[in-house]
mmCIF file of N, CA and C in Angstrom:
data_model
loop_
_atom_site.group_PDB
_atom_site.id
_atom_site.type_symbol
_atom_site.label_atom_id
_atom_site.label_comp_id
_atom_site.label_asym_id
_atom_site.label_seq_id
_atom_site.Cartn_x
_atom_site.Cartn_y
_atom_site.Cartn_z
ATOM 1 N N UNK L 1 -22.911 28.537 57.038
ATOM 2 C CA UNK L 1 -22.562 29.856 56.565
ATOM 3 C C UNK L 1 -22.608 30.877 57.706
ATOM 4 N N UNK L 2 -23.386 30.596 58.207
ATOM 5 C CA UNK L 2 -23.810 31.432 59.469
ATOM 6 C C UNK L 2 -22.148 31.665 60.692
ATOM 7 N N UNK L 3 -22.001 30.258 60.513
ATOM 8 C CA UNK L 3 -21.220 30.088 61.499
ATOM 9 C C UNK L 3 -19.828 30.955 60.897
ATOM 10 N N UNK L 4 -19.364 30.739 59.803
ATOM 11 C CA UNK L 4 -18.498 31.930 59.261
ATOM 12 C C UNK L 4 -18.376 33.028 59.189
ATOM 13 N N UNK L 5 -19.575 33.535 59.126
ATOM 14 C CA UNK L 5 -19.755 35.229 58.789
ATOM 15 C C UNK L 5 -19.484 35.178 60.659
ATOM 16 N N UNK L 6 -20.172 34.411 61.956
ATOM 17 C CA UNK L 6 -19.946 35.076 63.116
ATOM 18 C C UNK L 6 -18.389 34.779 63.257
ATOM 19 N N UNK L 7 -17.744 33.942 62.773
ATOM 20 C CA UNK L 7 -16.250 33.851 63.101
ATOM 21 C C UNK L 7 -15.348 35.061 62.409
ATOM 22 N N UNK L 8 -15.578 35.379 61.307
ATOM 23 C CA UNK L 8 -14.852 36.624 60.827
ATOM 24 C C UNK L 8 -15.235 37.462 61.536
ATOM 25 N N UNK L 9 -16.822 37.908 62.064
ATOM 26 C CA UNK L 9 -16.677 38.881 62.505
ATOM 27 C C UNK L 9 -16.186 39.217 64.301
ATOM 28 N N UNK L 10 -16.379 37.966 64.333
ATOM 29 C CA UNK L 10 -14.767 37.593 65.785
ATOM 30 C C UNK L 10 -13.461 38.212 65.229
ATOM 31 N N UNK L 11 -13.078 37.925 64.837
ATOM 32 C CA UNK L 11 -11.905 37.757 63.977
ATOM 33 C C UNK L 11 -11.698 39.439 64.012
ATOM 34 N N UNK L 12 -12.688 40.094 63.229
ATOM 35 C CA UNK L 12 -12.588 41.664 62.915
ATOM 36 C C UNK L 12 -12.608 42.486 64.157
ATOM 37 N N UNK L 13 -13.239 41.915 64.875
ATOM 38 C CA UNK L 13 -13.141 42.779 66.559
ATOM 39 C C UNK L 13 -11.827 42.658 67.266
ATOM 40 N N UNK L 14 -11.942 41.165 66.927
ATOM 41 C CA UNK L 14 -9.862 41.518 67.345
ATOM 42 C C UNK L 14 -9.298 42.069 66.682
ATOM 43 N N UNK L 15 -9.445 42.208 65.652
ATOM 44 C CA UNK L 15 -8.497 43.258 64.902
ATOM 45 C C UNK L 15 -8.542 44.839 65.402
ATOM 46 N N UNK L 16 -9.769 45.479 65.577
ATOM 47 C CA UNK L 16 -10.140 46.620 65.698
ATOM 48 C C UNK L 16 -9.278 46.750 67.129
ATOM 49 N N UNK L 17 -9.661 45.834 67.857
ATOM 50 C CA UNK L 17 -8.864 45.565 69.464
ATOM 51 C C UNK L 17 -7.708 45.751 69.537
ATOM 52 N N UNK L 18 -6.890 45.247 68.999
ATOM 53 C CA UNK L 18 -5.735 45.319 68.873
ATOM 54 C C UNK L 18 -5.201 46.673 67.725
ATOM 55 N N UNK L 19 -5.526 47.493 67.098
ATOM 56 C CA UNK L 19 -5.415 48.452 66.528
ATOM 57 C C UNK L 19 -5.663 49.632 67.709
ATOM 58 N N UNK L 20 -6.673 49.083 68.207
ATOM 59 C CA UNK L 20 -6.706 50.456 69.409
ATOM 60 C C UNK L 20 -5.629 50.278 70.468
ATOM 61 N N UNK L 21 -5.480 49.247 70.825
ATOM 62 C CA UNK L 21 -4.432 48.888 71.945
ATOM 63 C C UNK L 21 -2.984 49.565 71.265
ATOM 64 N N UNK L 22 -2.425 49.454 70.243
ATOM 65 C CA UNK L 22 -1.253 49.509 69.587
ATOM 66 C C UNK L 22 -1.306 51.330 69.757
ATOM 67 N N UNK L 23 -2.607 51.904 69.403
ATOM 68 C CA UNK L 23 -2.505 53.359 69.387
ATOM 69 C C UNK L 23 -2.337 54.117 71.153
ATOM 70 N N UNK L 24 -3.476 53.125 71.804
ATOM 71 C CA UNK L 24 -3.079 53.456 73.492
ATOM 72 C C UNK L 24 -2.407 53.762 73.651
ATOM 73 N N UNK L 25 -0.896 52.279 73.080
ATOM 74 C CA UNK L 25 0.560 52.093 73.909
ATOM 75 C C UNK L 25 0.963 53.134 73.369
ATOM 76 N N UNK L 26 0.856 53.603 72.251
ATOM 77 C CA UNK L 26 1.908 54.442 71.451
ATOM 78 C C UNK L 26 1.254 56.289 71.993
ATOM 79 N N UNK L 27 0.511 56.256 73.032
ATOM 80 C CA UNK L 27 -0.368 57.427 73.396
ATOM 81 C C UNK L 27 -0.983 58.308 71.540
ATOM 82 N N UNK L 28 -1.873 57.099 70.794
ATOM 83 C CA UNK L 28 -2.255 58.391 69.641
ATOM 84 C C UNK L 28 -3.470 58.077 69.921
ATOM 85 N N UNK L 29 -4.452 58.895 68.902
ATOM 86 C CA UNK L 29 -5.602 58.640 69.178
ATOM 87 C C UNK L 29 -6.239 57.866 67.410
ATOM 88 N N UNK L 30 -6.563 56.685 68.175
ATOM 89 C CA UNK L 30 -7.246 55.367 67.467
ATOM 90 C C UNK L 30 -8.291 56.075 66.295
ATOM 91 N N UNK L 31 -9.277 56.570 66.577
ATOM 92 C CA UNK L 31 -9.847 57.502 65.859
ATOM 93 C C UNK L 31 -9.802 58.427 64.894
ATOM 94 N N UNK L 32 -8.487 59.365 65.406
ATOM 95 C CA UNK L 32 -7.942 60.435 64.199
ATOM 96 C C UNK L 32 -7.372 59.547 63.215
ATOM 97 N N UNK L 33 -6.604 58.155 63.424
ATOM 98 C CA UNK L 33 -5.696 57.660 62.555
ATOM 99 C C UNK L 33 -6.569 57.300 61.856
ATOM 100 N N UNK L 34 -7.569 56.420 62.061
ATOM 101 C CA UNK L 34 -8.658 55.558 61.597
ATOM 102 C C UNK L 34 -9.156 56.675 60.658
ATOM 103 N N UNK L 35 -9.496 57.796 60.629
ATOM 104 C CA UNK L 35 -10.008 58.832 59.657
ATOM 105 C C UNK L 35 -9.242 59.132 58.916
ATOM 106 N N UNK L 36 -7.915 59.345 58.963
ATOM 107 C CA UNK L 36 -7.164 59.593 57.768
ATOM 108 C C UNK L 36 -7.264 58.675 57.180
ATOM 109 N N UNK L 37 -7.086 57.110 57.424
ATOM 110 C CA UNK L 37 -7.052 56.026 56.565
ATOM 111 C C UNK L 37 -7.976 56.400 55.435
ATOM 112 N N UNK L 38 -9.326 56.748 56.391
ATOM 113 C CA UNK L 38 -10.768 56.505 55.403
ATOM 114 C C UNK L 38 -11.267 58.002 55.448
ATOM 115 N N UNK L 39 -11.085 58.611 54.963
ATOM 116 C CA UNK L 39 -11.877 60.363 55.386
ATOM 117 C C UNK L 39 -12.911 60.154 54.765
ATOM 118 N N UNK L 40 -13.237 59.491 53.910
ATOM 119 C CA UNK L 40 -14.854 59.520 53.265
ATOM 120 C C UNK L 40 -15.974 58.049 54.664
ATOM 121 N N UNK L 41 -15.470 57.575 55.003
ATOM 122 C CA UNK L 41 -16.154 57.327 56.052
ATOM 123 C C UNK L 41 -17.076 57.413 57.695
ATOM 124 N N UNK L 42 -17.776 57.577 57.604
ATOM 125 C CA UNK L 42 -18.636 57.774 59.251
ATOM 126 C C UNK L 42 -17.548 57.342 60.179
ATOM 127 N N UNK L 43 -17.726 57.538 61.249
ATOM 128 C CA UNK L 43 -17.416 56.713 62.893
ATOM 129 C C UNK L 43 -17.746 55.339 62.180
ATOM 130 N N UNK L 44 -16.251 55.064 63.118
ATOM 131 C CA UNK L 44 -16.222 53.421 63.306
ATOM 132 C C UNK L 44 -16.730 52.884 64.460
ATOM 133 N N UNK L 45 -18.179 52.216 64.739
ATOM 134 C CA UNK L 45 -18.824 52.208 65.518
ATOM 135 C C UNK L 45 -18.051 51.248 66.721
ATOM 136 N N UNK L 46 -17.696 50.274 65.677
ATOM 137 C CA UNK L 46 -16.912 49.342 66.391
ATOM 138 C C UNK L 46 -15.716 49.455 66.958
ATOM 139 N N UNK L 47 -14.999 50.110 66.504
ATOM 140 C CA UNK L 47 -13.659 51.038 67.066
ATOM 141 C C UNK L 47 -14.190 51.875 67.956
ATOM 142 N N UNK L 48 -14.646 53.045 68.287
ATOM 143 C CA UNK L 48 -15.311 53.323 68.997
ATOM 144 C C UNK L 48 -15.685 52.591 70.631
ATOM 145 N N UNK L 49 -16.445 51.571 70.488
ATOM 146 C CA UNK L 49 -16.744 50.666 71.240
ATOM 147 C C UNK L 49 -15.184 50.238 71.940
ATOM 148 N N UNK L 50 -14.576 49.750 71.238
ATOM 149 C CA UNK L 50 -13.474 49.188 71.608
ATOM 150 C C UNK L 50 -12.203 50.233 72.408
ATOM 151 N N UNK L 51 -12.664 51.270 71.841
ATOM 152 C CA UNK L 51 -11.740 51.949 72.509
ATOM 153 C C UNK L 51 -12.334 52.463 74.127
ATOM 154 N N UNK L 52 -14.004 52.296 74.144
ATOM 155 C CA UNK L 52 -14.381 52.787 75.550
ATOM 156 C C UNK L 52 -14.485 51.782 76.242
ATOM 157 N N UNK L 53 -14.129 50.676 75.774
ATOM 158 C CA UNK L 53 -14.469 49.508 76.456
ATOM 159 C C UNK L 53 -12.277 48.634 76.993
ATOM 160 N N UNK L 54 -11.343 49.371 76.502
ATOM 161 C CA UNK L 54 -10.395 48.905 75.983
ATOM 162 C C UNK L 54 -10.404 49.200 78.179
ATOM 163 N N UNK L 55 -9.282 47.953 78.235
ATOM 164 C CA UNK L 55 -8.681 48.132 79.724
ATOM 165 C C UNK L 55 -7.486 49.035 79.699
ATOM 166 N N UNK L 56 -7.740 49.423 81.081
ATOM 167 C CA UNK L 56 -6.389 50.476 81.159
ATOM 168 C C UNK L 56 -5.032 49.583 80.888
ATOM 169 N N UNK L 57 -4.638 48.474 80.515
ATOM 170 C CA UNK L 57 -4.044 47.468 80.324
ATOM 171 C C UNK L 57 -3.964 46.850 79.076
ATOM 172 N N UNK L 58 -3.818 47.997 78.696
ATOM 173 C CA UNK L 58 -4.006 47.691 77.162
ATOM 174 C C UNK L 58 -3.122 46.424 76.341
ATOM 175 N N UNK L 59 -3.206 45.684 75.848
ATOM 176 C CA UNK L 59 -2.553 44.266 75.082
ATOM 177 C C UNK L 59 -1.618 45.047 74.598
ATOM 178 N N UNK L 60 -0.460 44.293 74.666
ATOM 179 C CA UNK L 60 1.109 44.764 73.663
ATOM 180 C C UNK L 60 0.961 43.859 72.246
ATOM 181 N N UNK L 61 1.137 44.886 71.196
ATOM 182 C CA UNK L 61 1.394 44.297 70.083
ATOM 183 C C UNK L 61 1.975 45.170 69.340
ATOM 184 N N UNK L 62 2.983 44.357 68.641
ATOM 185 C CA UNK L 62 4.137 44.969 67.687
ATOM 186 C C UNK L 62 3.772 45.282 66.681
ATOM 187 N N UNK L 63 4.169 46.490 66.286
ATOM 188 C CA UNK L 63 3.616 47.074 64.795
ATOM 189 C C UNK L 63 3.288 45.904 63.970
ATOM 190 N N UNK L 64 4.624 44.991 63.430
ATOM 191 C CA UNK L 64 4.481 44.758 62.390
ATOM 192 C C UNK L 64 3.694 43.666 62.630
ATOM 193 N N UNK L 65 3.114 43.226 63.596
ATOM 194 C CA UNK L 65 1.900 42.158 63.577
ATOM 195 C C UNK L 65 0.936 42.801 63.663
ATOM 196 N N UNK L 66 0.380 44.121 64.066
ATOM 197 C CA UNK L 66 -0.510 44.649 63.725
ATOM 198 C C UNK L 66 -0.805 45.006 62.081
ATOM 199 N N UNK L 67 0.538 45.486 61.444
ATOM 200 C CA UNK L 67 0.583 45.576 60.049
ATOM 201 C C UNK L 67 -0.330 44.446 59.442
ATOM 202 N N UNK L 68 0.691 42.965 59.719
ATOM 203 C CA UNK L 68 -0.209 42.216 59.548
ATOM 204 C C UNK L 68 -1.598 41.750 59.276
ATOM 205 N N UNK L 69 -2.004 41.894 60.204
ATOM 206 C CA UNK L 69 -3.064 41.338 60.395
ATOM 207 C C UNK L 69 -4.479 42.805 60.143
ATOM 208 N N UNK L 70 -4.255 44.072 60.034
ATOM 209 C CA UNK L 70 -4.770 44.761 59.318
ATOM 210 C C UNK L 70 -4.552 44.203 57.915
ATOM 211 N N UNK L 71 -3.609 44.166 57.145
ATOM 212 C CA UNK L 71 -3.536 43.707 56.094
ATOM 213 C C UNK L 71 -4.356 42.550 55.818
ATOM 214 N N UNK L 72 -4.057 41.568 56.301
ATOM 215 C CA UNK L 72 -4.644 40.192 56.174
ATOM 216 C C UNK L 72 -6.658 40.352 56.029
ATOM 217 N N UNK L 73 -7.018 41.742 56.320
ATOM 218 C CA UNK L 73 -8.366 42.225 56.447
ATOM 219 C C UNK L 73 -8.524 43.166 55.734
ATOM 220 N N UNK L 74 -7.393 43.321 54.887
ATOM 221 C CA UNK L 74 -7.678 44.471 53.508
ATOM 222 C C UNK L 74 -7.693 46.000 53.897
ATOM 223 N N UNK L 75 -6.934 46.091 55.018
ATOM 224 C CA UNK L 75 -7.393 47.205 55.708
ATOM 225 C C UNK L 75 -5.442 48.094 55.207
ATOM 226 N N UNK L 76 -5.635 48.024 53.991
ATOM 227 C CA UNK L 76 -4.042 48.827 53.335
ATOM 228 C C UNK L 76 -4.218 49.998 53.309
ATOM 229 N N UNK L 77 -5.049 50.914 53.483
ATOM 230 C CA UNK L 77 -5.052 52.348 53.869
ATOM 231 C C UNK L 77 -4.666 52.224 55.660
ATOM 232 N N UNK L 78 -4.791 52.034 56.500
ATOM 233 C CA UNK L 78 -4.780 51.986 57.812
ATOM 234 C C UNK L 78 -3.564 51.354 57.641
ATOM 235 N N UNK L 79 -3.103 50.849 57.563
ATOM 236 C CA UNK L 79 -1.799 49.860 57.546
ATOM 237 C C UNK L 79 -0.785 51.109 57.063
ATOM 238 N N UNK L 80 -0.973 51.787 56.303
ATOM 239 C CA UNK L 80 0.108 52.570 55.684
ATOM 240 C C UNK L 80 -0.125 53.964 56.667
ATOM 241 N N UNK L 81 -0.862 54.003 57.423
ATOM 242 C CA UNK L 81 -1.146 54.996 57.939
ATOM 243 C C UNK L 81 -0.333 54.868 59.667
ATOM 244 N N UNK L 82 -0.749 53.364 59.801
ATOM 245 C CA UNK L 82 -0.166 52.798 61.379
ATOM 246 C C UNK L 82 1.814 53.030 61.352
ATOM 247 N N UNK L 83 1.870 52.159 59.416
ATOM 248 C CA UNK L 83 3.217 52.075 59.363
ATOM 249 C C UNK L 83 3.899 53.923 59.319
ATOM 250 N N UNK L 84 3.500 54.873 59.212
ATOM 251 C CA UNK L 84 3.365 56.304 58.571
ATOM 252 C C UNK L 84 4.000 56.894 60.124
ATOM 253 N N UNK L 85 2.893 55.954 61.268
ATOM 254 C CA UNK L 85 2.901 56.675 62.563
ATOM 255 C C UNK L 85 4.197 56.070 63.057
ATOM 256 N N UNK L 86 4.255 54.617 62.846
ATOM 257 C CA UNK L 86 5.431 54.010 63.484
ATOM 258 C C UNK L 86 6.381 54.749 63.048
ATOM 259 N N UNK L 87 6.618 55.025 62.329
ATOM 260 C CA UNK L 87 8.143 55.944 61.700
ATOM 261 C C UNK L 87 8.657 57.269 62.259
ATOM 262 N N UNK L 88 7.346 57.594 62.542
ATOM 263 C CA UNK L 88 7.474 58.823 63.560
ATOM 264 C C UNK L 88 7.924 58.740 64.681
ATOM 265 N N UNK L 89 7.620 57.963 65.200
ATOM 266 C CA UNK L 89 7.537 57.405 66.948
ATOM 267 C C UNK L 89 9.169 56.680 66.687
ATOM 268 N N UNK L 90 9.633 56.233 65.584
ATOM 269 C CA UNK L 90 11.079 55.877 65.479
ATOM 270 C C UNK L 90 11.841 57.033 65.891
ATOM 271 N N UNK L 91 11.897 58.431 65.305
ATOM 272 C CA UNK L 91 12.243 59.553 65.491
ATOM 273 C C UNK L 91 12.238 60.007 66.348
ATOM 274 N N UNK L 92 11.261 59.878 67.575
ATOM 275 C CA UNK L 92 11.184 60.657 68.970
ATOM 276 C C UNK L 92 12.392 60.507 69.601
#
């Protein structure tokens, strides 16, 4: 059991990782989006982390695999929020 709960929560850091990377490339800030998703929530400690820790080299990933795979983690407020931003950034 043990060994599961540490693999998801592998699993969830890449996610957070790659959510910040996607906001880098796109110059937004990882944070503000992350709060609209959730406004009744604290700092995301782990986002956070990831974003001071993120390389200036940030990983390329395409919206809709980020969609993904937020989704795939129940994360459908953020997902509609990423997809919200992408649409914008279509427009520029």
């Amino acid at each position: 059991m043990d060994k599961v709960i540490s693999q998801y929560q592998a699993d969830e850091n890449v996610m957070i990782q790659l959510f910040a990377s996607w906001c880098a490339i796109h110059q937004l800030n990882a944070s503000t989006l992350y709060a609209q998703a959730y406004p009744q929530q604290e700092k995301n400690l782990l986002l956070e982390k990831a974003i001071e820790e993120m390389d200036t080299d940030a990983v390329t990933v395409d919206t809709e695999t980020l969609l993904n795979v937020l989704q795939l983690f129940g994360n459908e407020d953020l997902a509609f929020v990423v997809s919200e931003e992408s649409e914008k950034l279509k427009k520029r």
